[in-house]
CSV table of C-alpha atoms in Angstrom, one decimal:
chain,number,residue,atom,x,y,z
U,110,MET,CA,40.6,94.6,37.5
U,111,THR,CA,38.0,92.2,36.1
U,112,ILE,CA,34.6,93.4,35.2
U,113,ARG,CA,31.7,91.2,36.3
U,114,THR,CA,29.0,90.5,33.7
U,115,GLU,CA,25.5,89.1,34.1
U,116,PRO,CA,23.5,87.2,31.5
U,117,VAL,CA,20.9,89.3,29.8
U,118,THR,CA,18.1,87.8,27.6
U,119,VAL,CA,17.2,89.9,24.6
U,120,ASN,CA,14.3,89.4,22.3
U,121,VAL,CA,15.1,89.9,18.5
U,122,GLY,CA,12.1,90.0,16.2
U,123,PRO,CA,9.6,89.2,14.9
U,124,GLN,CA,9.4,92.8,13.7
U,125,HIS,CA,13.1,93.3,13.4
U,126,PRO,CA,14.1,94.7,10.0
U,127,SER,CA,17.2,92.4,9.7
U,128,THR,CA,15.7,89.0,10.5
U,129,HIS,CA,14.6,88.4,7.0
U,130,GLY,CA,10.9,88.5,7.7
U,131,VAL,CA,9.1,87.6,10.9
U,132,PHE,CA,11.8,85.5,12.5
U,133,ARG,CA,12.0,85.8,16.2
U,134,VAL,CA,14.9,84.6,18.4
U,135,ARG,CA,15.5,84.9,22.1
U,136,ILE,CA,19.2,85.3,22.8
U,137,THR,CA,21.0,85.3,26.1
U,138,PHE,CA,24.1,87.4,26.2
U,139,ASP,CA,27.0,87.4,28.6
U,140,GLY,CA,28.4,90.8,28.0
U,141,GLU,CA,28.9,90.7,24.2
U,142,ASP,CA,29.0,87.0,23.9
U,143,ILE,CA,26.0,84.8,22.9
U,144,VAL,CA,25.5,82.0,25.4
U,145,GLU,CA,22.0,80.7,24.5
U,146,VAL,CA,19.7,80.9,21.5
U,147,GLU,CA,16.1,80.0,21.2
U,148,PRO,CA,14.4,80.5,17.9
U,149,VAL,CA,10.6,81.0,18.0
U,150,PHE,CA,8.6,80.3,14.8
U,151,GLY,CA,5.1,80.5,13.6
U,152,TYR,CA,4.4,84.1,12.9
U,153,LEU,CA,3.8,83.4,9.2
U,154,HIS,CA,2.2,80.0,9.6
U,155,ARG,CA,-0.7,79.8,7.1
U,156,GLY,CA,-1.2,76.1,7.2
U,157,SER,CA,-0.2,75.5,3.6
U,158,GLU,CA,-0.1,71.7,4.0
U,159,LYS,CA,-3.7,71.7,5.3
U,160,LEU,CA,-4.8,74.1,2.6
U,161,ALA,CA,-3.3,71.8,0.0
U,162,GLU,CA,-5.6,69.0,1.1
U,163,GLU,CA,-8.6,71.1,0.2
U,164,ARG,CA,-7.6,72.1,-3.3
U,165,ASN,CA,-7.1,70.0,-6.5
U,166,TYR,CA,-3.7,69.2,-7.7
U,167,VAL,CA,-3.3,72.1,-10.1
U,168,GLN,CA,-4.7,74.7,-7.6
U,169,VAL,CA,-2.0,73.8,-5.1
U,170,ILE,CA,0.6,75.4,-7.4
U,171,THR,CA,-0.6,78.9,-6.3
U,172,LEU,CA,0.2,77.9,-2.7
U,173,THR,CA,3.7,76.9,-3.6
U,174,ASP,CA,4.4,80.4,-4.9
U,175,ARG,CA,3.9,81.7,-1.4
U,176,LEU,CA,6.3,79.4,0.4
U,177,ASP,CA,9.7,80.9,-0.5
U,178,TYR,CA,8.4,83.9,-2.3
U,179,THR,CA,11.9,84.8,-3.6
U,180,SER,CA,12.1,81.6,-5.5
U,181,SER,CA,8.6,80.7,-6.6
U,182,MET,CA,9.7,79.2,-9.9
U,183,ILE,CA,11.7,76.5,-8.1
U,184,ASN,CA,8.8,75.8,-5.7
U,185,ASN,CA,6.5,75.3,-8.7
U,186,GLN,CA,9.1,72.9,-10.2
U,187,ALA,CA,9.4,70.8,-7.0
U,188,TYR,CA,5.7,70.4,-6.7
U,189,CYS,CA,5.2,69.6,-10.4
U,190,LEU,CA,7.9,67.0,-10.3
U,191,ALA,CA,6.2,65.3,-7.3
U,192,VAL,CA,2.8,65.3,-9.1
U,193,GLU,CA,4.5,63.9,-12.2
U,194,LYS,CA,6.0,61.1,-10.2
U,195,LEU,CA,2.6,60.3,-8.8
U,196,LEU,CA,1.1,60.2,-12.3
U,197,GLU,CA,4.1,58.6,-13.8
U,198,VAL,CA,4.3,61.1,-16.7
U,199,GLU,CA,7.1,63.1,-18.1
U,200,PRO,CA,6.9,66.6,-19.6
U,201,PRO,CA,7.9,67.3,-23.3
U,202,PRO,CA,11.6,68.3,-23.8
U,203,ARG,CA,10.8,72.0,-24.6
U,204,ALA,CA,8.9,72.2,-21.2
U,205,LYS,CA,11.9,70.7,-19.5
U,206,TYR,CA,14.2,73.3,-20.9
U,207,LEU,CA,11.9,76.2,-20.1
U,208,ARG,CA,11.6,74.9,-16.5
U,209,THR,CA,15.4,74.6,-16.1
U,210,LEU,CA,15.9,78.0,-17.6
U,211,THR,CA,13.3,79.8,-15.5
U,212,ALA,CA,14.5,77.9,-12.3
U,213,GLU,CA,18.1,79.1,-12.9
U,214,LEU,CA,17.0,82.7,-13.5
U,215,GLN,CA,15.1,82.4,-10.3
U,216,ARG,CA,18.1,81.0,-8.5
U,217,ILE,CA,20.1,84.1,-9.7
U,218,ALA,CA,17.4,86.4,-8.4
U,219,SER,CA,17.2,84.6,-5.1
U,220,HIS,CA,21.0,84.6,-4.6
U,221,LEU,CA,21.2,88.3,-5.5
U,222,ILE,CA,18.8,89.0,-2.6
U,223,ALA,CA,20.7,86.7,-0.3
U,224,VAL,CA,24.0,88.4,-1.1
U,225,GLY,CA,22.6,91.9,-1.2
U,226,PHE,CA,21.1,91.6,2.3
U,227,PHE,CA,24.1,89.8,3.7
U,228,VAL,CA,26.3,92.7,2.8
U,229,GLN,CA,23.7,95.2,3.9
U,230,GLU,CA,23.8,93.7,7.3
U,231,LEU,CA,27.5,94.0,7.4
U,232,GLY,CA,26.9,97.8,7.2
U,233,ALA,CA,27.4,98.4,3.5
U,234,PHE,CA,24.2,100.3,3.5
U,235,GLY,CA,22.2,100.6,0.3
U,236,THR,CA,24.7,100.3,-2.6
U,237,PRO,CA,25.3,96.6,-2.9
U,238,LEU,CA,21.6,95.9,-2.2
U,239,MET,CA,20.5,98.4,-4.9
U,240,TYR,CA,23.0,96.8,-7.3
U,241,SER,CA,21.5,93.3,-6.7
U,242,PHE,CA,17.9,94.6,-6.9
U,243,ARG,CA,18.7,96.3,-10.2
U,244,SER,CA,19.5,93.0,-11.8
U,245,ARG,CA,16.7,91.1,-10.0
U,246,GLU,CA,14.2,93.5,-11.4
U,247,ARG,CA,15.2,92.6,-14.9
U,248,ILE,CA,14.7,88.9,-14.1
U,249,LEU,CA,11.2,89.6,-12.7
U,250,ASP,CA,10.4,91.6,-15.9
U,251,LEU,CA,11.3,88.5,-17.9
U,252,PHE,CA,9.0,86.4,-15.7
U,253,GLU,CA,6.2,88.9,-16.3
U,254,MET,CA,6.7,88.3,-20.0
U,255,LEU,CA,6.3,84.6,-19.5
U,256,CYS,CA,3.3,84.5,-17.2
U,257,GLY,CA,2.1,88.0,-16.3
U,258,ALA,CA,3.3,87.8,-12.7
U,259,ARG,CA,6.6,88.9,-11.2
U,260,VAL,CA,6.7,87.1,-7.8
U,261,THR,CA,3.7,84.7,-7.5
U,262,VAL,CA,4.3,83.2,-10.9
U,263,SER,CA,2.4,79.9,-10.9
U,264,TYR,CA,4.1,79.3,-14.3
U,265,MET,CA,4.6,75.5,-14.2
U,266,ARG,CA,2.0,72.8,-14.4
U,267,PRO,CA,2.2,69.1,-13.9
U,268,GLY,CA,3.2,67.9,-17.3
U,269,GLY,CA,4.9,71.0,-18.5
U,270,VAL,CA,4.5,74.8,-18.2
U,271,PHE,CA,1.5,77.0,-18.5
U,272,ALA,CA,2.4,78.6,-21.8
U,273,ASP,CA,5.3,78.8,-24.3
U,274,ALA,CA,7.5,81.9,-24.0
U,275,PRO,CA,6.3,84.8,-26.2
U,276,ARG,CA,8.4,85.8,-29.2
U,277,ASP,CA,9.8,89.0,-27.4
U,278,PHE,CA,11.0,86.9,-24.5
U,279,TRP,CA,14.2,85.6,-26.3
U,280,PRO,CA,15.7,88.9,-27.4
U,281,ALA,CA,14.8,90.3,-23.9
U,282,LEU,CA,16.6,87.4,-22.3
U,283,ASP,CA,19.7,88.0,-24.5
U,284,ARG,CA,19.7,91.7,-23.6
U,285,PHE,CA,19.5,90.8,-19.9
U,286,LEU,CA,22.4,88.3,-20.1
U,287,GLU,CA,24.5,90.8,-21.9
U,288,ASP,CA,23.9,93.6,-19.3
U,289,PHE,CA,24.0,91.3,-16.3
U,290,GLU,CA,27.5,90.2,-17.2
U,291,GLU,CA,28.7,93.8,-16.6
U,292,GLU,CA,26.5,94.3,-13.6
U,293,LEU,CA,27.8,91.1,-11.9
U,294,ALA,CA,31.4,92.1,-12.6
U,295,GLU,CA,30.7,95.4,-11.0
U,296,MET,CA,29.2,93.7,-7.9
U,297,GLU,CA,32.1,91.3,-7.7
U,298,GLN,CA,34.7,94.0,-8.0
U,299,LEU,CA,32.9,95.8,-5.1
U,300,LEU,CA,32.4,92.8,-2.9
U,301,LEU,CA,34.4,89.6,-3.6
U,302,GLU,CA,37.8,90.8,-2.3
U,303,ASN,CA,36.5,93.7,-0.3
U,304,GLU,CA,38.8,94.0,2.7
U,305,ILE,CA,36.2,95.0,5.2
U,306,LEU,CA,33.9,92.2,4.1
U,307,MET,CA,36.7,89.6,4.4
U,308,VAL,CA,37.8,90.8,7.8
U,309,ARG,CA,34.3,90.7,9.2
U,310,THR,CA,33.3,87.3,7.7
U,311,ARG,CA,36.4,85.1,7.3
U,312,GLY,CA,36.6,82.5,10.1
U,313,VAL,CA,33.3,83.7,11.7
U,314,SER,CA,30.8,81.0,12.6
U,315,PRO,CA,32.4,78.1,10.8
U,316,ILE,CA,30.2,75.0,10.5
U,317,PRO,CA,32.2,71.7,10.4
U,318,ALA,CA,31.0,69.3,7.7
U,319,GLU,CA,29.9,66.6,10.2
U,320,VAL,CA,27.7,69.1,12.1
U,321,ALA,CA,26.2,70.3,8.9
U,322,ILE,CA,25.3,66.8,7.8
U,323,ASN,CA,24.0,65.7,11.2
U,324,CYS,CA,21.7,68.8,11.2
U,325,SER,CA,20.3,67.9,7.8
U,326,VAL,CA,21.6,71.2,6.4
U,327,SER,CA,21.4,71.5,2.6
U,328,GLY,CA,22.1,73.8,-0.3
U,329,PRO,CA,24.8,76.5,-0.3
U,330,VAL,CA,25.2,76.2,3.4
U,331,LEU,CA,26.1,72.6,3.2
U,332,ARG,CA,28.4,73.2,0.2
U,333,ALA,CA,30.2,76.0,2.0
U,334,SER,CA,31.2,73.4,4.6
U,335,GLY,CA,33.0,71.5,1.9
U,336,ILE,CA,30.5,68.8,0.9
U,337,ASN,CA,30.0,68.2,-2.8
U,338,TRP,CA,26.3,67.6,-2.8
U,339,ASP,CA,23.8,69.1,-5.3
U,340,TRP,CA,20.6,67.4,-6.1
U,341,ARG,CA,20.8,68.8,-9.7
U,342,LYS,CA,23.9,66.5,-10.1
U,343,GLN,CA,22.9,63.6,-7.8
U,344,GLU,CA,19.4,63.1,-9.1
U,345,PRO,CA,19.1,65.1,-12.3
U,346,TYR,CA,15.6,66.3,-13.0
U,347,ASP,CA,14.1,68.2,-16.0
U,348,ALA,CA,17.0,69.2,-18.3
U,349,TYR,CA,19.9,69.2,-15.8
U,350,ASP,CA,21.3,66.0,-17.3
U,351,GLN,CA,21.7,67.8,-20.6
U,352,VAL,CA,23.7,70.8,-19.3
U,353,GLU,CA,27.2,71.2,-17.9
U,354,PHE,CA,27.9,73.1,-14.7
U,355,ASP,CA,30.2,72.9,-11.7
U,356,VAL,CA,29.3,72.7,-8.1
U,357,PRO,CA,31.2,75.4,-6.2
U,358,ILE,CA,32.5,74.1,-2.8
U,359,GLY,CA,33.7,76.2,0.2
U,360,SER,CA,36.5,75.0,2.5
U,361,ASN,CA,35.9,76.5,6.0
U,362,GLY,CA,32.1,76.8,6.1
U,363,ASP,CA,32.4,80.3,7.6
U,364,ASN,CA,30.3,83.3,6.7
U,365,TYR,CA,32.6,84.3,3.8
U,366,ASP,CA,32.4,80.8,2.3
U,367,ARG,CA,28.6,80.9,2.3
U,368,PHE,CA,28.6,84.2,0.6
U,369,TRP,CA,31.3,83.1,-1.9
U,370,VAL,CA,29.5,79.9,-2.8
U,371,ARG,CA,26.4,81.9,-3.7
U,372,MET,CA,28.4,84.3,-5.8
U,373,GLN,CA,29.9,81.4,-7.7
U,374,GLU,CA,26.6,79.7,-8.2
U,375,ILE,CA,25.3,82.8,-10.0
U,376,HIS,CA,28.0,82.2,-12.6
U,377,GLN,CA,27.1,78.5,-12.9
U,378,SER,CA,23.4,79.4,-13.3
U,379,LEU,CA,24.3,81.8,-16.1
U,380,ARG,CA,26.2,78.9,-17.8
U,381,ILE,CA,23.1,76.7,-17.5
U,382,VAL,CA,20.8,79.5,-18.9
U,383,ARG,CA,23.1,79.9,-21.9
U,384,GLN,CA,23.2,76.2,-22.6
U,385,CYS,CA,19.4,76.0,-22.4
U,386,ILE,CA,19.0,78.8,-24.9
U,387,ALA,CA,21.4,77.0,-27.2
U,388,GLN,CA,19.8,73.6,-26.9
U,389,ILE,CA,16.0,74.4,-26.7
U,390,GLU,CA,14.0,73.1,-29.7
U,391,PRO,CA,10.5,74.1,-30.8
U,392,GLY,CA,7.7,71.8,-29.7
U,393,GLN,CA,5.0,71.2,-27.3
U,394,VAL,CA,5.2,72.7,-23.8
U,395,ARG,CA,2.5,70.9,-21.9
U,396,LEU,CA,1.2,67.3,-21.9
U,397,ASP,CA,-2.5,66.9,-22.6
U,398,LEU,CA,-3.5,65.9,-19.1
U,399,PRO,CA,-7.1,66.1,-17.8
U,400,LEU,CA,-7.9,69.4,-16.0
U,401,VAL,CA,-8.7,67.5,-12.8
U,402,LEU,CA,-6.0,65.0,-12.0
U,403,ARG,CA,-6.7,61.8,-10.1
U,404,PRO,CA,-3.6,59.9,-9.3
U,405,GLU,CA,-4.1,56.2,-8.5
U,406,ALA,CA,-5.1,55.6,-4.8
U,407,GLY,CA,-2.4,54.6,-2.4
U,408,ARG,CA,0.4,56.0,-4.5
U,409,GLU,CA,3.0,58.3,-2.9
U,410,ALA,CA,5.8,60.4,-4.3
U,411,TYR,CA,8.8,62.4,-3.0
U,412,GLY,CA,9.6,65.0,-5.5
U,413,ARG,CA,12.7,67.0,-4.7
U,414,VAL,CA,14.8,69.8,-6.3
U,415,GLU,CA,17.9,71.7,-5.4
U,416,ALA,CA,16.2,75.0,-4.5
U,417,SER,CA,18.1,78.2,-4.0
U,418,LYS,CA,18.1,77.5,-0.2
U,419,GLY,CA,18.7,73.8,-0.3
U,420,GLU,CA,16.7,70.6,-0.7
U,421,LEU,CA,13.1,71.4,-1.3
U,422,ALA,CA,10.8,68.4,-1.5
U,423,PHE,CA,7.1,67.7,-1.6
U,424,TYR,CA,5.9,64.4,-0.2
U,425,LEU,CA,2.5,63.6,-1.7
U,426,VAL,CA,0.1,60.8,-0.9
U,427,SER,CA,-2.9,60.1,-3.1
U,428,ASP,CA,-6.1,58.4,-2.1
U,429,GLY,CA,-7.5,58.5,-5.6
U,430,GLY,CA,-9.3,61.8,-5.0
U,431,ILE,CA,-8.9,65.1,-6.8
U,432,SER,CA,-6.7,66.6,-4.1
U,433,PRO,CA,-3.6,65.3,-2.3
U,434,TYR,CA,-4.4,63.2,0.7
U,435,ARG,CA,-1.3,64.6,2.3
U,436,CYS,CA,1.1,67.2,1.0
U,437,LYS,CA,4.2,67.5,3.2
U,438,ILE,CA,6.6,70.2,2.4
U,439,ARG,CA,10.3,69.6,3.3
U,440,SER,CA,11.4,73.2,3.5
U,441,PRO,CA,15.2,73.9,3.4
U,442,SER,CA,14.9,77.2,5.3
U,443,LEU,CA,13.4,75.6,8.4
U,444,ILE,CA,15.8,72.7,8.5
U,445,ASN,CA,18.8,74.8,7.8
U,446,LEU,CA,17.9,76.8,10.9
U,447,THR,CA,18.8,73.7,13.0
U,448,ILE,CA,22.4,74.9,13.0
U,449,ILE,CA,21.5,78.2,14.5
U,450,GLU,CA,22.9,77.2,17.9
U,451,HIS,CA,26.2,76.1,16.3
U,452,LEU,CA,26.2,79.3,14.3
U,453,LEU,CA,25.6,81.8,17.1
U,454,VAL,CA,26.6,80.4,20.5
U,455,GLY,CA,30.1,81.6,21.4
U,456,TRP,CA,30.1,84.4,18.9
U,457,LYS,CA,29.6,88.1,19.4
U,458,LEU,CA,26.5,90.3,19.2
U,459,ALA,CA,27.9,92.2,16.2
U,460,ASP,CA,28.1,89.0,14.1
U,461,MET,CA,24.7,87.7,15.0
U,462,ILE,CA,22.6,89.3,12.3
U,463,VAL,CA,25.4,88.6,9.7
U,464,SER,CA,25.5,84.9,10.6
U,465,LEU,CA,21.8,84.7,10.4
U,466,GLY,CA,21.9,86.4,7.0
U,467,SER,CA,24.5,83.9,5.8
U,468,ILE,CA,22.1,81.0,6.0
U,469,ASP,CA,19.6,82.9,3.9
U,470,ILE,CA,16.3,81.9,5.4
U,471,ASN,CA,12.9,82.9,4.1
U,472,MET,CA,10.1,83.0,6.6
U,473,GLY,CA,7.4,82.1,4.1
U,474,GLU,CA,9.1,78.7,3.8
U,475,VAL,CA,10.0,78.3,7.5
U,476,ASP,CA,6.5,78.7,8.7
U,477,ARG,CA,4.6,77.6,5.6
I,1153,MET,CA,24.7,59.9,-11.8
I,1154,ALA,CA,21.5,58.7,-10.2
I,1155,LEU,CA,21.2,57.5,-6.6
I,1156,ARG,CA,20.6,53.9,-5.7
I,1157,GLU,CA,17.3,53.3,-3.9
I,1158,VAL,CA,17.7,50.6,-1.3
I,1159,SER,CA,14.7,48.4,-1.5
I,1160,GLY,CA,12.4,47.5,1.4
I,1161,GLN,CA,13.4,43.8,1.0
I,1162,ASP,CA,17.1,44.6,1.4
I,1163,LEU,CA,16.5,46.9,4.4
I,1164,ALA,CA,14.3,44.3,6.0
I,1165,ASP,CA,16.9,41.6,5.5
I,1166,ALA,CA,19.6,43.7,7.0
I,1167,LEU,CA,17.5,44.8,10.0
I,1168,ASN,CA,16.4,41.2,10.6
I,1169,GLY,CA,20.0,40.2,10.8
I,1170,ALA,CA,21.2,43.0,13.1
I,1171,LEU,CA,18.1,43.8,15.2
I,1172,PRO,CA,15.8,40.7,15.1
I,1173,GLY,CA,12.1,41.4,15.7
I,1174,THR,CA,12.1,45.1,14.6
I,1175,VAL,CA,10.6,44.6,11.1
I,1176,GLN,CA,6.8,44.6,10.9
I,1177,GLY,CA,6.6,44.4,7.1
I,1178,PHE,CA,8.0,45.7,3.9
I,1179,ASP,CA,7.1,46.3,0.2
I,1180,GLU,CA,9.2,47.3,-2.8
I,1181,GLU,CA,10.4,50.7,-1.4
I,1182,VAL,CA,9.6,50.8,2.2
I,1183,VAL,CA,10.1,48.8,5.4
I,1184,TRP,CA,7.9,49.2,8.5
I,1185,VAL,CA,9.6,49.0,11.8
I,1186,GLN,CA,8.3,48.5,15.4
I,1187,PRO,CA,7.5,52.0,16.9
I,1188,SER,CA,9.4,51.1,20.1
I,1189,ARG,CA,12.6,50.3,18.2
I,1190,VAL,CA,12.9,53.5,16.1
I,1191,HIS,CA,15.9,54.8,17.9
I,1192,ALA,CA,17.8,51.5,17.6
I,1193,VAL,CA,16.9,51.3,13.9
I,1194,ALA,CA,18.0,54.8,13.2
I,1195,GLU,CA,21.3,54.3,15.0
I,1196,TYR,CA,22.0,51.1,13.1
I,1197,LEU,CA,21.2,52.7,9.7
I,1198,ARG,CA,23.5,55.6,10.5
I,1199,ASP,CA,26.4,53.7,11.9
I,1200,ASP,CA,26.4,50.5,9.9
I,1201,PRO,CA,29.1,51.1,7.2
I,1202,SER,CA,27.2,49.3,4.5
I,1203,HIS,CA,24.2,51.6,5.0
I,1204,ASP,CA,25.8,54.8,6.3
I,1205,PHE,CA,22.7,57.0,6.2
I,1206,GLN,CA,24.2,60.1,7.9
I,1207,PHE,CA,21.6,62.4,6.3
I,1208,LEU,CA,18.0,62.5,7.4
I,1209,ASN,CA,16.1,64.3,4.6
I,1210,SER,CA,12.7,64.5,6.3
I,1211,ILE,CA,10.2,63.1,8.7
I,1212,SER,CA,6.6,63.2,7.5
I,1213,ALA,CA,3.5,62.1,9.3
I,1214,VAL,CA,0.4,61.0,7.5
I,1215,ASP,CA,-3.0,60.6,9.2
I,1216,TYR,CA,-4.9,57.5,7.9
I,1217,VAL,CA,-7.5,57.9,10.7
I,1218,GLU,CA,-7.1,54.4,12.1
I,1219,TYR,CA,-3.4,54.9,12.3
I,1220,PHE,CA,-0.6,57.3,11.6
I,1221,ASP,CA,2.4,56.6,9.4
I,1222,LEU,CA,5.7,58.3,10.2
I,1223,VAL,CA,7.9,58.4,7.1
I,1224,TYR,CA,11.7,58.8,7.4
I,1225,HIS,CA,13.5,59.6,4.2
I,1226,LEU,CA,17.3,59.0,4.4
I,1227,THR,CA,20.3,59.6,2.2
I,1228,SER,CA,23.8,58.3,2.3
I,1229,LEU,CA,26.2,60.9,0.9
I,1230,ARG,CA,29.1,58.3,0.7
I,1231,GLN,CA,27.2,55.2,-0.6
I,1232,LEU,CA,25.1,57.4,-2.9
I,1233,SER,CA,21.9,55.7,-1.9
I,1234,THR,CA,18.5,56.6,-0.5
I,1235,ALA,CA,16.1,54.6,1.7
I,1236,VAL,CA,12.7,55.0,3.3
I,1237,PHE,CA,11.4,53.5,6.5
I,1238,LYS,CA,8.0,53.9,8.1
I,1239,VAL,CA,6.6,53.6,11.6
I,1240,ARG,CA,2.9,52.8,12.1
I,1241,VAL,CA,1.2,53.9,15.3
I,1242,TYR,CA,-2.4,53.1,16.1
I,1243,GLY,CA,-4.9,55.2,18.0
I,1244,ARG,CA,-5.6,58.9,18.4
I,1245,ASP,CA,-4.6,59.8,21.9
I,1246,GLU,CA,-1.3,59.6,23.9
I,1247,LEU,CA,0.8,58.6,21.0
I,1248,ASN,CA,4.5,58.2,21.7
I,1249,VAL,CA,7.4,57.3,19.5
I,1250,PRO,CA,11.1,57.4,20.5
I,1251,SER,CA,12.9,60.5,19.2
I,1252,VAL,CA,15.8,60.3,16.7
I,1253,TYR,CA,17.1,63.7,17.8
I,1254,ARG,CA,20.3,62.1,19.3
I,1255,VAL,CA,20.9,60.2,16.1
I,1256,TRP,CA,20.1,63.0,13.6
I,1257,ARG,CA,20.0,66.5,15.0
I,1258,GLY,CA,18.1,67.5,11.9
I,1259,ALA,CA,15.1,65.8,13.4
I,1260,ASP,CA,14.8,68.6,16.0
I,1261,PHE,CA,12.3,71.0,14.4
I,1262,GLN,CA,10.6,68.3,12.3
I,1263,GLU,CA,9.6,66.2,15.4
I,1264,ARG,CA,8.4,69.3,17.1
I,1265,GLU,CA,6.3,70.2,14.1
I,1266,ILE,CA,4.8,66.7,14.0
I,1267,TRP,CA,3.8,67.0,17.7
I,1268,ASP,CA,2.3,70.4,17.0
I,1269,LEU,CA,0.3,69.6,13.9
I,1270,MET,CA,-0.3,65.9,14.1
I,1271,GLY,CA,-0.2,65.2,17.9
I,1272,ILE,CA,2.5,62.5,18.0
I,1273,ARG,CA,5.0,62.9,20.9
I,1274,PHE,CA,8.6,62.0,20.6
I,1275,ASN,CA,10.2,60.5,23.8
I,1276,GLY,CA,13.7,61.7,24.5
I,1277,HIS,CA,13.4,65.0,22.5
I,1278,PRO,CA,14.9,67.6,24.8
I,1279,ASN,CA,12.5,70.4,23.8
I,1280,MET,CA,9.1,68.8,22.9
I,1281,LYS,CA,7.1,72.0,22.6
I,1282,ARG,CA,4.7,73.2,19.9
I,1283,ILE,CA,6.6,75.0,17.1
I,1284,MET,CA,4.2,76.8,14.8
I,1285,LEU,CA,1.2,77.3,17.1
I,1286,TRP,CA,1.3,78.6,20.7
I,1287,GLU,CA,1.3,76.6,23.8
I,1288,GLY,CA,-2.3,76.2,24.9
I,1289,PHE,CA,-3.7,75.7,21.4
I,1290,GLU,CA,-6.3,73.0,21.4
I,1291,GLY,CA,-6.0,70.1,18.9
I,1292,HIS,CA,-3.6,69.3,16.2
I,1293,PRO,CA,-4.7,70.9,12.9
I,1294,LEU,CA,-3.2,68.6,10.3
I,1295,ARG,CA,-5.3,65.6,11.6
I,1296,LYS,CA,-8.1,64.6,9.4
I,1297,ASP,CA,-10.7,65.1,12.2
I,1298,PHE,CA,-9.6,68.7,12.9
I,1299,LEU,CA,-12.1,70.9,11.2
């Protein structure tokens, strides 16, 4: 006997605890299978691009903190690189190293959240998430030593960073690196070859490389599909041309690969942090630029970085005034969501939240 | 290993050869193309093996009051190169540009965002609805005359 099913449309979010913020998606199910997906955005839209047109170049930095609030250091970096391109200046070497170092610490913190929630959504309730938050807290403490803030850091400035690291910062960083080694090993032992995790995620929602490229997907999601593409390698900025690291590549582009690539990237980030500590030299940390910057009229710049979620870019246009004439934010989270149809349609209800977690979106950045 | 930036001159030469009459002007970095030919230009830049721009980084719209500029940033993952082309549309009302959704699916949300916030419609986009704001919202907030 066959059982007849009827399509049912279910609304998920925007107040759903597992949608990583205020994401809302309307899903049509046929029995347990997903047949149609329609994402709905805008619940966290604050008009950051319009607000940037009203502030001067340095004040915009505080807006960038609030885009992807789990990787504010990298947002600062992308914006500062764009402004530096507009002004045609280059920060001093010590500032470059400090930026690279903090950006990599931020990437570790952001990937820890991604991995922690990803596993939480699989049903590993609490433990892995607490493990990752334990280590993330330590990174936020280090940021607090640098700039007094834990999340909304506003640490970088066009032409360098806001202040040099205090003397206590370096021993604290060493202690963190030492402890984190152990904590990461503990997490990997728990997760990396966990049978339940593998059965639930291997082969689920694979994204072929051509689809990923055509959908403009970037970051760990693109690399999980087997594409060797990392802006830190392709277009080295700050001190990335001075450090050695590998780009981990997945093979199937399934949920497991996306998780695996992030775990491997944490190791590479640690490598970069260690090299930065070894190579950094005393010196100036900020160029002596005027407080109110006025880039030449008619100039435009596209400053991009490899953020923890993918390619984050600021497209700035100057009219010679004290604030950007246009500040377009190319946010990786929004554009990575283009694959949501490929990711969910044809798969089961039980994998929906997990697949969503595997692209690691942040609504502050999706809606801006 | 840095990427090669394809100059406006090179792009203009290639486009003049393959699609005569599409180029409106160029400078060092950028080429401006006819608004009505955007889809053809996009398809050519993606499929021509010497360009091979399979990756659309972003589409941005800039309001210069007399006209709007649409800026397309492209990357070729195989040729290791980047390029920029722009489209200039004059006027304030009833603005229409062909969509590149069928060429690069990554344009989906970006074109919707430009319609929502800048008020430029994309013909041929299957779901040309507002994205950040709700249907029924009056005006397009990123325009310079929206206060």
